[in-house]
Backbone as CSV, one residue per row, in Angstrom:
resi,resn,N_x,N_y,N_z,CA_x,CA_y,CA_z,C_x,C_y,C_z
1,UNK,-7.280,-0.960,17.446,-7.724,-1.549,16.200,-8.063,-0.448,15.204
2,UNK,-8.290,-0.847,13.792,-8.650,0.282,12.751,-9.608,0.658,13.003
3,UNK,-11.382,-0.151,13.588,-11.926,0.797,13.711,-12.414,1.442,14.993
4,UNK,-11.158,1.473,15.704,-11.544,2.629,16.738,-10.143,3.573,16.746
5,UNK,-9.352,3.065,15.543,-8.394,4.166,15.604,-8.186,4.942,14.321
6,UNK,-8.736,4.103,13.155,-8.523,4.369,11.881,-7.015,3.874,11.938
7,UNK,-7.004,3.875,10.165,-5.572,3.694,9.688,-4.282,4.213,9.972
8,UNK,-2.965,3.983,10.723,-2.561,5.056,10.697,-1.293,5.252,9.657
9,UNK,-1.265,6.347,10.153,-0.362,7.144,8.481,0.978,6.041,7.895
10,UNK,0.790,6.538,6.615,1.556,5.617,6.368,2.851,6.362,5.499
11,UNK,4.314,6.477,5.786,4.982,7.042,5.420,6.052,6.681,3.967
12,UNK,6.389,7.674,3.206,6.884,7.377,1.567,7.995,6.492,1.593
13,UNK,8.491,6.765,2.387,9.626,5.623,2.631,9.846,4.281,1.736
14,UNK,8.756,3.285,2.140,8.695,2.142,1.777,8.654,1.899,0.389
15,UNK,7.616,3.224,-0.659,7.381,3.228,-1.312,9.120,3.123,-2.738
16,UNK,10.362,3.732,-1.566,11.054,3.274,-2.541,11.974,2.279,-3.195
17,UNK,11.532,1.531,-2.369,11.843,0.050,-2.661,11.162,-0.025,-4.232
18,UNK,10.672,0.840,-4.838,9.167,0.406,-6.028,10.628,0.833,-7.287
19,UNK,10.731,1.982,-6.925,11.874,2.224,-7.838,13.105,1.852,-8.091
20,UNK,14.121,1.447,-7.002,15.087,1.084,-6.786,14.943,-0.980,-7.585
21,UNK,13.729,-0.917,-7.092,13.700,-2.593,-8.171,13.284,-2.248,-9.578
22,UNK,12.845,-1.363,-9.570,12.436,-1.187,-11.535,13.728,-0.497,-12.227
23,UNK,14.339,0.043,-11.569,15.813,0.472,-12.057,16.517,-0.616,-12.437
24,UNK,16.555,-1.705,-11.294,17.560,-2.481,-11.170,17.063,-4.139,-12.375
25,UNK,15.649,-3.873,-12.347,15.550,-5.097,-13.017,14.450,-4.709,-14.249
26,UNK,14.062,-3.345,-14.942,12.952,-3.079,-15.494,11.711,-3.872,-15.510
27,UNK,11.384,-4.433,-13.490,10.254,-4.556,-13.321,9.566,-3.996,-12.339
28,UNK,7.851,-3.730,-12.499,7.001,-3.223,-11.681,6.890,-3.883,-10.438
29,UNK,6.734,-2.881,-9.193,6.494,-3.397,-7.869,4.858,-3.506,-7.665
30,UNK,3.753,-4.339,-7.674,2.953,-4.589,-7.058,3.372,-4.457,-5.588
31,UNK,1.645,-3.387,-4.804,2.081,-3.288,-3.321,0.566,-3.890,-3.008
32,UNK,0.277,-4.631,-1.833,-0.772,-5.003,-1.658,-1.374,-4.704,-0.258
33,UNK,-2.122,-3.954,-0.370,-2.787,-3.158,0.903,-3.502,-4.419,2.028
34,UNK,-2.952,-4.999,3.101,-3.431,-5.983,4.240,-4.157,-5.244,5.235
35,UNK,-5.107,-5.848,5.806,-6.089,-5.565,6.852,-5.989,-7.152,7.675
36,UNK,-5.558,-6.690,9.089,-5.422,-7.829,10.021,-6.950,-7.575,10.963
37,UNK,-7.479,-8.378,11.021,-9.089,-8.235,11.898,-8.466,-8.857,13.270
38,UNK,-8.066,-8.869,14.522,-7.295,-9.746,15.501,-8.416,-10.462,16.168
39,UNK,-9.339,-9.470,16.228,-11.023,-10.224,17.020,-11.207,-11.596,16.084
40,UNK,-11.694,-11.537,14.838,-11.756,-12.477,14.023,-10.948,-13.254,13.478
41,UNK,-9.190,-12.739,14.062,-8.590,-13.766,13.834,-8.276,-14.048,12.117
42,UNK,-8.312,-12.333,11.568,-8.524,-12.703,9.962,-7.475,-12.241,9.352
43,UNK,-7.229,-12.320,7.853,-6.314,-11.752,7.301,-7.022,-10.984,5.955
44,UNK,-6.974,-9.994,5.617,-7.753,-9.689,4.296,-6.928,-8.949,3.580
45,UNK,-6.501,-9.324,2.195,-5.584,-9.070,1.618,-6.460,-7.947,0.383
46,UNK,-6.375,-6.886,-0.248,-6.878,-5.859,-1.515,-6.268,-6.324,-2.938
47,UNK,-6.433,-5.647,-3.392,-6.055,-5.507,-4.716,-4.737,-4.701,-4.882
48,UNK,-3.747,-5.510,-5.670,-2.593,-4.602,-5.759,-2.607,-3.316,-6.486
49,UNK,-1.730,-2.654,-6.052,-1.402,-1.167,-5.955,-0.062,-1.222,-6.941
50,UNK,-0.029,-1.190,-8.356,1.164,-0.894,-8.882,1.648,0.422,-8.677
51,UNK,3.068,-0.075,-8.971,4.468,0.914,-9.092,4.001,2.001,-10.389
52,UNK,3.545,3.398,-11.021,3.895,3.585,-11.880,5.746,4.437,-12.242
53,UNK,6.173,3.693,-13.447,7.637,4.263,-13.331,7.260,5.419,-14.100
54,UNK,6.486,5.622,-14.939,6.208,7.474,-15.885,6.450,8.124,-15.192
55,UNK,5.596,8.111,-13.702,5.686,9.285,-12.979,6.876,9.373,-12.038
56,UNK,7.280,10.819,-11.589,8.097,11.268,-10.954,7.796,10.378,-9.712
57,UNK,9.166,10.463,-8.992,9.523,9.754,-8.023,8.512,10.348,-6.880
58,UNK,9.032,11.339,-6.473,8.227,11.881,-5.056,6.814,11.787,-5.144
59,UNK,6.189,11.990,-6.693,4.821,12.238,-6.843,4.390,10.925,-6.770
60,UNK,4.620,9.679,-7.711,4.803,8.252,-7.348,4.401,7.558,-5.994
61,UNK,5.409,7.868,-5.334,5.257,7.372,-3.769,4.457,8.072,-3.293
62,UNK,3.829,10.018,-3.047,2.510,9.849,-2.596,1.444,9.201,-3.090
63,UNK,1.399,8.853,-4.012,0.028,8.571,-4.869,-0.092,6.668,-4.527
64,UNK,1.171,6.317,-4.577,0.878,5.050,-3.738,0.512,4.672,-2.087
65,UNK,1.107,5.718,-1.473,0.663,5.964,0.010,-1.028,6.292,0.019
66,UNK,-1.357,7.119,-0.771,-2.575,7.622,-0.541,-3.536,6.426,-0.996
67,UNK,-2.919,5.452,-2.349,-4.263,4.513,-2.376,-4.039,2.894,-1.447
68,UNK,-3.021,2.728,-0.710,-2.571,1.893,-0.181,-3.181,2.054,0.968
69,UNK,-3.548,3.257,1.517,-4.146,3.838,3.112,-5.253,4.162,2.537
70,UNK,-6.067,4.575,1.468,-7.595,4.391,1.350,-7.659,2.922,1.193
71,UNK,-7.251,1.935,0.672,-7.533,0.847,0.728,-7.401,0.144,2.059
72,UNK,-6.666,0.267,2.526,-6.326,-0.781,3.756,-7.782,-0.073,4.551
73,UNK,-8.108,1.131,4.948,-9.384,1.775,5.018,-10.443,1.137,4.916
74,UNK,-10.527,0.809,3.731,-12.183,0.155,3.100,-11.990,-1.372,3.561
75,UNK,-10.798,-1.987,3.249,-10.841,-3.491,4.235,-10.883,-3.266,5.755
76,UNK,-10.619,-2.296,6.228,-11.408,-2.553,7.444,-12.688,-2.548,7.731
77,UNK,-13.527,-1.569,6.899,-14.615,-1.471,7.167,-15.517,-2.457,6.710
78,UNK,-15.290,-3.502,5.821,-15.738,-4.681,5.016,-15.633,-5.788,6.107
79,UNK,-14.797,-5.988,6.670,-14.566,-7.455,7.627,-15.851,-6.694,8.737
């Protein structure tokens, strides 16, 4: 579980699905950071995480990894 293992890493990959749809349709990807509780049987959903397109690609996708995995983070520690 997260809290006896913490979050684990989460890789850029996914993140480019964010671009490849704003290319294709000049719209933003909302990403939404989930926390599954299995003891409680819960689902806890964050606050979305937009796509920004200004920024460079590579820099982009860390900066969404990094607040997507502090978030999923803090919903664990909340349930």
């Amino acid at each position: 579980t997260y809290k006896e293992e913490g979050v684990s890493a989460l890789y850029t990959g996914f993140a480019s699905i964010a671009s490849y749809h704003y290319n294709r349709t000049g719209k933003r990807v909302f990403f939404l950071p989930v926390y599954v509780n299995k003891k409680k049987k819960t689902i806890t959903i964050g606050e979305a995480v937009p796509y920004d397109p200004s920024q460079k690609n590579a820099v982009e996708k860390k900066r969404l990894v990094q607040e997507l995995h502090h978030a999923m983070e803090s919903l664990s520690t909340e349930t």
